XYZ file of C-alpha atoms in Angstrom:
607
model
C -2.572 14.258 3.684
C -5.853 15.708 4.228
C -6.078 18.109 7.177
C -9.592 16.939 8.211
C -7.438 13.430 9.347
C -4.941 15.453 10.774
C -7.545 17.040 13.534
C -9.125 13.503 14.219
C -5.846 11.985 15.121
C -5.010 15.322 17.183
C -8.477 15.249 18.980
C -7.685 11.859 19.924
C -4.869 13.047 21.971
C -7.072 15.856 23.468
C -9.131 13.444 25.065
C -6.694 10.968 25.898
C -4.571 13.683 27.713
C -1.553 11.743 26.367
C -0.478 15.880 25.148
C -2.047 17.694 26.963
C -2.015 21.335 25.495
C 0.606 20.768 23.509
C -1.716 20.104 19.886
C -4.037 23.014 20.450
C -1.847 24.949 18.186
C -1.134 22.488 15.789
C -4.222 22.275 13.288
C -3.629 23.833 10.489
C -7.346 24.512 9.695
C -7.736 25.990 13.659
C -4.801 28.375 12.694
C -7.273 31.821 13.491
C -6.948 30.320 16.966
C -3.179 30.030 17.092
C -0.931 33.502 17.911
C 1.981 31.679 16.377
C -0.039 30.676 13.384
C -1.133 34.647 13.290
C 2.297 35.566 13.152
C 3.181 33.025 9.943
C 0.404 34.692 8.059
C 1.813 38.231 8.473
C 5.392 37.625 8.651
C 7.191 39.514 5.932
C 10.783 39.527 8.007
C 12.128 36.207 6.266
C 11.342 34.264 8.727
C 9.263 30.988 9.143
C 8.233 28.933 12.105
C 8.479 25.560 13.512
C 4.826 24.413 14.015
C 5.254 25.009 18.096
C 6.932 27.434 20.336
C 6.723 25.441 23.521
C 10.392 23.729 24.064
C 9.105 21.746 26.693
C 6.998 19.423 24.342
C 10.090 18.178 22.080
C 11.976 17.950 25.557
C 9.489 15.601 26.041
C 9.820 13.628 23.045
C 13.452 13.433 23.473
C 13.265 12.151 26.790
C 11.378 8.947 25.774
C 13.659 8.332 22.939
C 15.546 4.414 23.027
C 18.455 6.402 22.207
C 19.825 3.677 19.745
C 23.227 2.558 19.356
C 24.464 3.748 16.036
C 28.411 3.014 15.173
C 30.300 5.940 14.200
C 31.541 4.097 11.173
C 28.080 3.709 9.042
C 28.208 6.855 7.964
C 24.938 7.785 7.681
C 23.477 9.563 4.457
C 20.112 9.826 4.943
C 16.643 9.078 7.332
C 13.464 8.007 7.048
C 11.181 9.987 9.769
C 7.271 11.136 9.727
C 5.772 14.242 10.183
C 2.794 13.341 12.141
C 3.748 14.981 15.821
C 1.493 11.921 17.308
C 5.167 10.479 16.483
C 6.920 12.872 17.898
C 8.682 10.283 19.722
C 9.363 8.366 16.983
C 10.432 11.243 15.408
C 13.084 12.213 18.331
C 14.189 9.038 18.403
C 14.979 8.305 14.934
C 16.828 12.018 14.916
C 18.502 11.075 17.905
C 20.627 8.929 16.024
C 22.524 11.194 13.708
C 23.168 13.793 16.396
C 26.247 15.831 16.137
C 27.430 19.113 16.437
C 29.356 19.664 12.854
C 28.242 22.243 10.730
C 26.268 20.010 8.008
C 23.944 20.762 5.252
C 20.713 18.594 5.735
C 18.328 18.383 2.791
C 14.631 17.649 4.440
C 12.300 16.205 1.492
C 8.721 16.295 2.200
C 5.330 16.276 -0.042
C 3.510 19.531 -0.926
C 0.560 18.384 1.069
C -1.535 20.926 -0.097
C -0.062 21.570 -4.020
C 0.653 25.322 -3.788
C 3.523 27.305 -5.219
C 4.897 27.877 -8.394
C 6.997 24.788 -9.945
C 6.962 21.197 -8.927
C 10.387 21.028 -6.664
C 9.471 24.384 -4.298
C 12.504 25.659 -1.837
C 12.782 28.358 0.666
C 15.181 30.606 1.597
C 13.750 32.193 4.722
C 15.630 30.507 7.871
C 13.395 28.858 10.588
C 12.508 29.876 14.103
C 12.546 27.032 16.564
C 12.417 26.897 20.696
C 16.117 26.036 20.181
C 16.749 28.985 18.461
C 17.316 29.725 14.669
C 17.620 27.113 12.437
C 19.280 28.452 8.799
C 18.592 27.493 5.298
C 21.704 27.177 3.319
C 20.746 29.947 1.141
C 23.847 29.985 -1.130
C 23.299 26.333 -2.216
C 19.531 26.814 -2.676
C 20.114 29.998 -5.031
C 22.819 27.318 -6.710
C 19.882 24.829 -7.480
C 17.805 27.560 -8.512
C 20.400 29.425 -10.750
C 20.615 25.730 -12.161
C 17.319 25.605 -12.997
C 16.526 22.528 -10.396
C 13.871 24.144 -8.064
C 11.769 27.114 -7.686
C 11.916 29.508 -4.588
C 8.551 30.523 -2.678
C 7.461 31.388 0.396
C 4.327 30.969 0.628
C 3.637 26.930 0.465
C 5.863 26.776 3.372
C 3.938 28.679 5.808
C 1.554 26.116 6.516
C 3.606 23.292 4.735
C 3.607 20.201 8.275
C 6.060 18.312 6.602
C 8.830 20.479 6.954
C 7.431 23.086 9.563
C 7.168 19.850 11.924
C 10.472 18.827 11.453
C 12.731 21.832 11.974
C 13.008 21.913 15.626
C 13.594 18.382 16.163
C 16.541 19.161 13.654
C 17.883 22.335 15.198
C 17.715 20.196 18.703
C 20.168 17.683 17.468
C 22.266 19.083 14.682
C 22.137 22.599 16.067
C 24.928 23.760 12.993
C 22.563 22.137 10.643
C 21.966 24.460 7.881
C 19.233 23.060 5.752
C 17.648 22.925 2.099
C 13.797 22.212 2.656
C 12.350 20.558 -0.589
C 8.308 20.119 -1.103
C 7.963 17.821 -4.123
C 4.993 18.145 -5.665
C 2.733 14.386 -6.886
C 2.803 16.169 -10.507
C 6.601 15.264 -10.620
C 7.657 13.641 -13.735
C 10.188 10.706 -14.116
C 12.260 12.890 -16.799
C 11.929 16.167 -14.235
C 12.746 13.915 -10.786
C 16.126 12.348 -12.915
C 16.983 15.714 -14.312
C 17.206 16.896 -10.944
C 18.895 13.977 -9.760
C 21.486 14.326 -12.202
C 22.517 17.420 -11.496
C 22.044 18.278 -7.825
C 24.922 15.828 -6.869
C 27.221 18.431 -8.744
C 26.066 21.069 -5.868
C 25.814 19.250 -2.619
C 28.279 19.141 -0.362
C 29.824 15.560 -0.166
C 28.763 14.989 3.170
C 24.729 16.079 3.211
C 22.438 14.664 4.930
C 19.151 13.453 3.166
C 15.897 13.447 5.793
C 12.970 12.193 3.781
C 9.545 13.806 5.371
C 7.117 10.618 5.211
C 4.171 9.289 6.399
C 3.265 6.063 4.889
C -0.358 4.180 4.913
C -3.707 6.053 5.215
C -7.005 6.235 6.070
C -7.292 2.645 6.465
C -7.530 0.403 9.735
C -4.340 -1.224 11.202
C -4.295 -4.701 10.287
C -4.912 -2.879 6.200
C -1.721 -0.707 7.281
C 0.140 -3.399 8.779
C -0.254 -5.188 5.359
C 0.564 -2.277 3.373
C 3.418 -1.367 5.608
C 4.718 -4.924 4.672
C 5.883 -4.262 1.109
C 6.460 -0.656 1.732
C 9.424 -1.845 4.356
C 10.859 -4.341 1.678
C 10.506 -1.282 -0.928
C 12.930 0.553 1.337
C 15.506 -2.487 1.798
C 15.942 -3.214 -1.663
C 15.578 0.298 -3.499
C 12.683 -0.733 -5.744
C 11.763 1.606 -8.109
C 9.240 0.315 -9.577
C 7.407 -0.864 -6.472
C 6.845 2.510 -5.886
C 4.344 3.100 -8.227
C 2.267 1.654 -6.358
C 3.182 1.824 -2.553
C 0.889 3.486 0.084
C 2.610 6.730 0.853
C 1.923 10.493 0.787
C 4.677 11.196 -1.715
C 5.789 8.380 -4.140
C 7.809 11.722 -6.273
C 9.708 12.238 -2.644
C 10.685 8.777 -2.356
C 12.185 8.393 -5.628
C 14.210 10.801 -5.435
C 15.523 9.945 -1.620
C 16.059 6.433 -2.690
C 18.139 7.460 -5.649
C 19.693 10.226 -3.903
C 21.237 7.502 -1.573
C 22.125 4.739 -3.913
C 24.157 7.247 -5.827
C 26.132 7.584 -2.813
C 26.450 4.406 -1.804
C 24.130 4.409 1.149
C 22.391 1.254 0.008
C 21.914 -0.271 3.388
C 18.290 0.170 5.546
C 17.990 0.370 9.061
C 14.541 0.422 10.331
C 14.811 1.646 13.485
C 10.582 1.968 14.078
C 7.008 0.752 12.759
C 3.677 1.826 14.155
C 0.885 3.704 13.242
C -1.519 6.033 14.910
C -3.597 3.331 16.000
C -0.715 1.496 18.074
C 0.061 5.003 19.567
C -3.174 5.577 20.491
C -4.010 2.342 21.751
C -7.057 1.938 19.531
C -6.489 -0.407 16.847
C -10.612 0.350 16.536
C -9.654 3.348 14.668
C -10.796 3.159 11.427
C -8.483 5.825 9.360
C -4.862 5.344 10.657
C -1.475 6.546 9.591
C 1.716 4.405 9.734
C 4.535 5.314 10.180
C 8.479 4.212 9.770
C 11.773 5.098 10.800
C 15.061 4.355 9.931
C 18.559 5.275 8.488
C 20.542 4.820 5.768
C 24.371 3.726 5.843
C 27.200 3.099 3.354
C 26.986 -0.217 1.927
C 25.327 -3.010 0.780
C 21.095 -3.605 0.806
C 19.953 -5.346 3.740
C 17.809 -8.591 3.091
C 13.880 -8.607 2.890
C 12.471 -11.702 0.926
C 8.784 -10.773 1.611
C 6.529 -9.966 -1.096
C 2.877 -9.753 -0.730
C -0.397 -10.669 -3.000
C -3.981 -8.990 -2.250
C -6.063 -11.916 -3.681
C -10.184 -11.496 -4.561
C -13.220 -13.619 -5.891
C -15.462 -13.133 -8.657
C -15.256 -10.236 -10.820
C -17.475 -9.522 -12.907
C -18.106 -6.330 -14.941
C -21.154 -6.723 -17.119
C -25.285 -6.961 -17.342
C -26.475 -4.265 -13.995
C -22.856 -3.445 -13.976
C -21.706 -2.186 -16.906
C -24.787 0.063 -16.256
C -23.612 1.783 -13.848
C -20.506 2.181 -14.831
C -22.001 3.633 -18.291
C -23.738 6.172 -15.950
C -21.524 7.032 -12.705
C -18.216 6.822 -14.603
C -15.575 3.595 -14.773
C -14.174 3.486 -11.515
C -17.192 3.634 -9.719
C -17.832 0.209 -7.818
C -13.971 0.877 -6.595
C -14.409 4.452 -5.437
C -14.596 3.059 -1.305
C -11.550 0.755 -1.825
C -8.858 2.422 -4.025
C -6.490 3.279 -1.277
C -6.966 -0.514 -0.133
C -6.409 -1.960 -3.679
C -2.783 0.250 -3.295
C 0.015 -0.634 -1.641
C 0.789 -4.343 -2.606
C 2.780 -6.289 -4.567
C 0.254 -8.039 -6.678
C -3.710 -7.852 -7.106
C -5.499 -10.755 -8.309
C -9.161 -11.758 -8.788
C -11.034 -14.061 -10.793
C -11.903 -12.550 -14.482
C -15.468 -14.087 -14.808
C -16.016 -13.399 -18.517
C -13.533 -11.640 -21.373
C -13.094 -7.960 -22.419
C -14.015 -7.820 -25.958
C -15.036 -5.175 -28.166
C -18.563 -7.455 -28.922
C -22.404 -6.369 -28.073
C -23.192 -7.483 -24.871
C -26.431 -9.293 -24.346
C -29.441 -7.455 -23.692
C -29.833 -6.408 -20.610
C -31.550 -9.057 -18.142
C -31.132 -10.487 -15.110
C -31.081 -14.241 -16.209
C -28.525 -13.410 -18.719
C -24.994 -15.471 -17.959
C -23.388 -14.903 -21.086
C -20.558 -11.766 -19.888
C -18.668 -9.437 -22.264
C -16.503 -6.554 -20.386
C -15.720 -3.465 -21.769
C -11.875 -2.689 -22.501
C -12.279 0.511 -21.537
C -12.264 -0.567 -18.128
C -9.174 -2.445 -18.100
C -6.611 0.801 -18.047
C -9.291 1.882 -14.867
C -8.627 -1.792 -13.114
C -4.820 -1.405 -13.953
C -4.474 2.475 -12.169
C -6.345 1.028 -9.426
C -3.891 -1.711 -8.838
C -5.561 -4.930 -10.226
C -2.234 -6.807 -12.441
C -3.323 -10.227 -12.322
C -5.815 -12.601 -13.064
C -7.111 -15.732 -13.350
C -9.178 -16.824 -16.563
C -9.278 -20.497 -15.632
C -13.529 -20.370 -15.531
C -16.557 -20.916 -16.491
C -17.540 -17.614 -18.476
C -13.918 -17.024 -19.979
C -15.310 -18.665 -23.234
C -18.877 -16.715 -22.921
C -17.929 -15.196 -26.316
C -16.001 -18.453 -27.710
C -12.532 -18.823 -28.522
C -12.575 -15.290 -30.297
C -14.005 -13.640 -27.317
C -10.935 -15.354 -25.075
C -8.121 -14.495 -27.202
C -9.355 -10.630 -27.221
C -9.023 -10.830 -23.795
C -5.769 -12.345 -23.276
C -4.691 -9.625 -26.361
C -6.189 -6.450 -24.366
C -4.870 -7.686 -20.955
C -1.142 -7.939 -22.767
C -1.336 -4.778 -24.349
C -2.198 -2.970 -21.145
C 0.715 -5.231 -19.183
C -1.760 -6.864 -17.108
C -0.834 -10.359 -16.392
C -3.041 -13.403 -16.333
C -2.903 -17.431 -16.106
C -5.342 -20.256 -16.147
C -7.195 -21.295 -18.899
C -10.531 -22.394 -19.453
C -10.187 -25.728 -20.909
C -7.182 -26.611 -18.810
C -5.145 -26.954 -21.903
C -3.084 -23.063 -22.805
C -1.234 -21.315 -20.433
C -2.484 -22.751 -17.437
C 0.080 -21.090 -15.523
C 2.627 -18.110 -14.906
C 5.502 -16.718 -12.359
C 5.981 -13.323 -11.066
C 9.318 -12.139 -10.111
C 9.025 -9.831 -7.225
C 12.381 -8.590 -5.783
C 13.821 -11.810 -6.902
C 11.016 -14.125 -5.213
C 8.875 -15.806 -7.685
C 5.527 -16.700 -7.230
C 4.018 -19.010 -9.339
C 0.616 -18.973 -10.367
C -1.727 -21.885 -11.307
C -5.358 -21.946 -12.708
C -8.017 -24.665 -13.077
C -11.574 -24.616 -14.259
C -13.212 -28.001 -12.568
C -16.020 -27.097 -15.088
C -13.886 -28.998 -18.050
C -13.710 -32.546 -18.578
C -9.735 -32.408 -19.490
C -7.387 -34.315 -17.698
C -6.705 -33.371 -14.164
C -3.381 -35.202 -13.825
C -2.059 -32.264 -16.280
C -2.433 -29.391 -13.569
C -1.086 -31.869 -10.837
C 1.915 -32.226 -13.729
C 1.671 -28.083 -13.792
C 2.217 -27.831 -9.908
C 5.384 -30.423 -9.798
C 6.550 -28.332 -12.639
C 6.488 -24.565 -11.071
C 7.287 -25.696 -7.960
C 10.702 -26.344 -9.029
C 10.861 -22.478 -10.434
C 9.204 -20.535 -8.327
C 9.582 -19.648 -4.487
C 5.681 -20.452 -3.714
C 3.135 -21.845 -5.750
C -0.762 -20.376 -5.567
C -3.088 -22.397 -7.235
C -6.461 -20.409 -7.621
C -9.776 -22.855 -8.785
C -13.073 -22.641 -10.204
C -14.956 -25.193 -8.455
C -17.439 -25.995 -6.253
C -21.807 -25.770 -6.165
C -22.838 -22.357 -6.340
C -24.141 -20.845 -3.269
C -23.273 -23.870 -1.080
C -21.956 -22.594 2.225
C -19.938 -25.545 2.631
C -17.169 -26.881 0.257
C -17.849 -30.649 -1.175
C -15.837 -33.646 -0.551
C -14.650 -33.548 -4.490
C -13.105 -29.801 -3.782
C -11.413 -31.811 -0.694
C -9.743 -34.378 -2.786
C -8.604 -31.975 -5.317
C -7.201 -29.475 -3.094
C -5.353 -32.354 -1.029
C -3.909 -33.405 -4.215
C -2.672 -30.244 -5.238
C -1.006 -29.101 -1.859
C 0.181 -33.171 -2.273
C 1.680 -31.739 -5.817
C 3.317 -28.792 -4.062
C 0.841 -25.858 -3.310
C 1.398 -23.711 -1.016
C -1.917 -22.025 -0.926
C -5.152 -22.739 -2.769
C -8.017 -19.554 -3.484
C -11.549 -20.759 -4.470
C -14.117 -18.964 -6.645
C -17.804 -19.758 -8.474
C -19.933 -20.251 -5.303
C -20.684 -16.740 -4.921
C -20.190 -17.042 -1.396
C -17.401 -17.276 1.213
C -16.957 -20.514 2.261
C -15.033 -22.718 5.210
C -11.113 -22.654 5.309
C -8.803 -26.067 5.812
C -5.411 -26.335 6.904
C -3.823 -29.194 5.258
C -0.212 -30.220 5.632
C 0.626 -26.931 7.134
C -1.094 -25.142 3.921
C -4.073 -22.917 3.599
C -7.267 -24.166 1.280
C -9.461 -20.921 0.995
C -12.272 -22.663 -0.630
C -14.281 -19.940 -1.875
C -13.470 -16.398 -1.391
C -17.052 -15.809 -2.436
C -18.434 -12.373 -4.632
C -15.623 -9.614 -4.932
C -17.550 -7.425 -7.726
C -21.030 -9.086 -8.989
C -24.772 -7.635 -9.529
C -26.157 -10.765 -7.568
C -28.377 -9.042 -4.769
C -30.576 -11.978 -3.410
C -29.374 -12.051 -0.291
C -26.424 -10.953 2.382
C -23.972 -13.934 1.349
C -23.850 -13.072 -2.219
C -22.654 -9.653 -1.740
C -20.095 -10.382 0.993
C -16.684 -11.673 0.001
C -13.450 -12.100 1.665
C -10.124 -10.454 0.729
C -7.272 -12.399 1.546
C -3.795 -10.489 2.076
C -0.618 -12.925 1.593
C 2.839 -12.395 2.972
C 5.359 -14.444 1.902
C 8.275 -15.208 3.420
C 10.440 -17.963 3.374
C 10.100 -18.967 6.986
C 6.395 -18.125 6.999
C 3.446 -17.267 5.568
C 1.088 -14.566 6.779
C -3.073 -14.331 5.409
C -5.051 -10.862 6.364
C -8.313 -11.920 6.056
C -10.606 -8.953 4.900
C -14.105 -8.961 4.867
C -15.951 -6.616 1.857
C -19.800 -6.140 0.534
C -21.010 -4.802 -2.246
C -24.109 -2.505 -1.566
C -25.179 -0.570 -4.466
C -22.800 -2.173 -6.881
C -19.966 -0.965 -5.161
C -17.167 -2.333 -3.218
C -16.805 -1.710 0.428
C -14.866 -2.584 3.170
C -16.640 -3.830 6.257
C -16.477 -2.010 9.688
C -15.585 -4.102 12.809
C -18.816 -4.871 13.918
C -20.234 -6.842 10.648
C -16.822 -8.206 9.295
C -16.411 -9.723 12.848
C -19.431 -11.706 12.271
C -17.780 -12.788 9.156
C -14.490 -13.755 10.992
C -15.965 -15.470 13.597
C -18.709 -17.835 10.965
C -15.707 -18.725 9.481
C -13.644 -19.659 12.119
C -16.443 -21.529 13.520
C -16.812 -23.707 10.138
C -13.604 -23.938 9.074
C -11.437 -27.189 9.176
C -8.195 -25.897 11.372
C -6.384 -26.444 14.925
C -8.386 -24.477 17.808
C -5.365 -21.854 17.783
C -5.843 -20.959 13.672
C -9.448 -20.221 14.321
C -8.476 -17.877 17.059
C -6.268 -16.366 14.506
C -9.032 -16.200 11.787
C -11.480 -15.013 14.569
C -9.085 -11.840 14.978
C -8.255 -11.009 11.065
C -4.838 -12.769 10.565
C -3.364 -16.467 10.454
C 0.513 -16.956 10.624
C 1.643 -20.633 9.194
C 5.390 -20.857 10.140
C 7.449 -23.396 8.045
């Protein structure tokens, strides 16, 4: 987490008063002006320090906890808490509910914020001085792992390390014969290092430790993008997957892991969530522009809870050749995504509409009127890291480079795992299902451009709609740069949510236009320009992002405004995506309450 955030968020509560004096101690980078911070510097005694001295403010947390009722008989094995103190009483709260007076061993696993020490699993032995007195490390089972070869022991990353420093007298306040293990983990963790450790630490722990996992979960980004990040991060937690970590919006996928397996090795398979907010919510500003979320919540003995939500981050055109590819020759492959990479994280899919093929062919010459696209496969591996593992070839420009030119495509997407459906004549592999945590969501493509027979992706619909949980049909259709959609892109869309649709995503216009609820279902008829060198005017390098949440008893769209301004993507600010929001609402086809939804960033369709 990057300290600069951490003094915004903390100013915030300066001149809110909501803490009064309480944070002027707290910045790491204002530590010169901080006695307490002094005194970590030069300590030497073996002693480190909760990040305040004053007793009064974690009083204060406490006494606004819910205080919730937790049975004695869930046996609790581990928590979920942040280390943001603008939660501190989410913090207190979630604590609260493991409170006990036993002598226990608690293992607190946090990130190494700022990738310091020596080794990738750091420990310390030095015990902690809260305003509740001393808080011990359990120093014979931390020279254990070490003897074992599991950690490394040093000091120094812990003297300004939040994530446990934070933490410790919230602990000592409710376990107060805690002794604890403090873990920094650092994002260089490998899978082979994180399940060596995993193996063997159960063979040291006592039976009965407690796991606290140190974790703040989506950044930098404004609420509703948190909210919808948040989303598959909860169901990530309920059903222990794995691999949905990989690419989850948190500040230490490495610390996760491990907590996760920690747990299911004991049995603790069932999720709690106690809290969700963010530092938006607590600040009563969701105008802030780089927030933090954060989650609580506890882990018991027994089976996973239930969460059937998986979520798809859906785009327009993409296109990566002619003024393009020359930039990305010059400034490097990943530069028209450098402004959005933390929001292309953090969901379950990321689609957008592939408007040419990756081949290993000479592009055209380099001109403006040029529509014949080639993409270099270089950039695929770049699209992948960034979270793009979808799309839809069912276009115009997919056959730019002829039947060759397609299958290289479809070859260089499979070989990097990428999936993709829809195909330009209609005919091969028109569609596909992803299995997401057991929900499948099936996919359909169709390129109005061909003259094959439209009754076949009707039959396609029917077909996936008996194997998959949802069906999202994305289509190539339309009049370039009409505002408006046409009355043949009515029929059509009526006809496929008549097939069994659930949602419907437009492309080829180059612009955004209207929405239609039909039947209860959501027609997105163009989601206009996600990546494209078209500069002619404002509409061609706006588009709309479209979060999904599905659920079985309803379905939730994000709607996020982007524009492309020097052939990169960026998200718009309040101001200018508002006048996106509220165009579209104004033109779209919906009851009066859906445009109020559109109007603030988020529609809800319940079943």
């Amino acid at each position: 987490m990057r300290v600069k955030n951490i003094t915004i968020i903390f100013s915030f509560l300066i001149l809110l008063g909501l803490m009064g004096g309480y944070f002027l101690g707290s910045f790491e980078n204002d530590a010169g002006k901080s006695k307490l911070n002094e005194e970590k510097r030069s300590d030497v005694s073996g002693f480190h320090y909760s990040s305040f001295s004053q007793k009064d403010f974690f009083d204060s947390a406490f006494e606004k906890t819910i205080r919730p009722q937790i049975s004695k008989n869930q046996h609790i094995r581990g928590i979920i808490i942040p280390h943001h103190l603008l939660a501190s009483n989410l913090i207190a709260n979630a604590l609260y509910s493991i409170s006990s007076e036993k002598p226990i061993t608690v293992v607190i696993i946090s990130p190494n914020h700022f990738f310091t020490g020596q080794g990738q699993i750091i420990s310390s032995l030095y015990d902690w001085e809260t305003p509740y007195g001393i808080l011990e490390s359990d120093k014979n089972i931390i020279k254990r792992l070490q003897a074992n070869r599991l950690l490394d022991i040093d000091e120094l990353p812990f003297e300004k390390e939040h994530g446990i420093s934070n933490l410790t007298a919230f602990i000592k306040k409710v376990l107060p014969n805690a002794k604890i293990i403090p873990l920094i983990i650092k994002d260089t963790l490998s899978f082979r290092e994180s399940d060596f450790f995993l193996d063997n630490i159960n063979k040291i722990l006592p039976e009965n430790t407690l796991f606290i996992a140190s974790l703040d979960f989506s950044h930098y980004l404004p609420s509703q993008i948190a909210d919808f990040h948040d989303t598959k991060s909860l169901a990530v937690l309920a059903s222990f997957d794995y691999e949905g970590i990989n690419f989850l919006d948190i500040d230490s996928k490495p610390s996760l892991r491990i907590f996760l397996k920690y747990l299911a090795s004991k049995g603790a398979n069932a999720f709690n969530l106690l809290d969700h907010s963010n530092s938006a919510y607590i600040l009563k500003d969701e105008n802030i522009s780089e927030t933090t979320s954060y989650i609580t919540g506890f882990f018991s003995l027994g089976n996973q809870s239930k969460n059937e939500q998986t979520t798809l981050l859906a785009f327009g055109d993409l296109m990566l050749d002619r003024y393009i590819r020359k930039i990305t020759d010059k400034n490097g492959k990943d530069y028209p995504f450098q402004n959005i990479k933390r929001f292309l994280i953090g969901n379950d899919l990321t689609l957008a509409n592939l408007e040419g093929s990756f081949t290993d062919f000479q592009p055209k010459p380099l001109d403006p009127d040029n529509t014949t696209f080639t993409f270099n496969p270089n950039l695929i591996p770049v699209l992948k890291k960034i979270g793009f593992n979808i799309f839809n070839l069912a276009n115009n420009h997919s056959l730019d480079f002829g039947k060759d030119g397609l299958i290289k495509s479809q070859k260089y997407l499979e070989d990097n795992n990428i999936d993709y459906f829809g195909d330009p004549s209609n005919k091969d592999r028109i569609s596909v299902i992803k299995n997401i945590r057991g929900i499948k969501i099936g996919f359909v493509g169709y390129n109005e451009f061909n003259n094959s027979d439209f009754h076949k992706i009707i039959e396609e619909i029917k077909k996936i709609k008996q194997e998959a949980s949802f069906v999202v049909v994305y289509t190539h259709w339309g009049t370039e740069y009409q505002t408006n959609f046409s009355e043949t892109q009515q029929e059509k869309a009526h006809q496929f949510i008549d097939a069994g649709a659930d949602v419907i995503l437009g492309s080829h216009p180059h612009v955004i236009q209207p929405v239609e609820v039909y039947k209860n279902r959501i027609i997105f008829y163009s989601l206009g320009n996600f990546l494209f060198d078209q500069t002619f005017s404002q509409k061609v390098r706006q588009g709309l992002g479209v979060g999904i949440v599905f659920d079985k008893i309803k379905l939730d769209y994000y709607l996020f405004p982007t524009e492309t301004k020097g052939f990169q993507v960026n998200l718009l600010g309040k101001e200018k995506g508002d006048i996106i929001l509220n165009e579209l609402a104004d033109q779209s086809l919906a009851p009066e309450d859906i445009k109020k939804q559109i109007i603030k960033g988020k529609i809800t369709i319940n079943f």
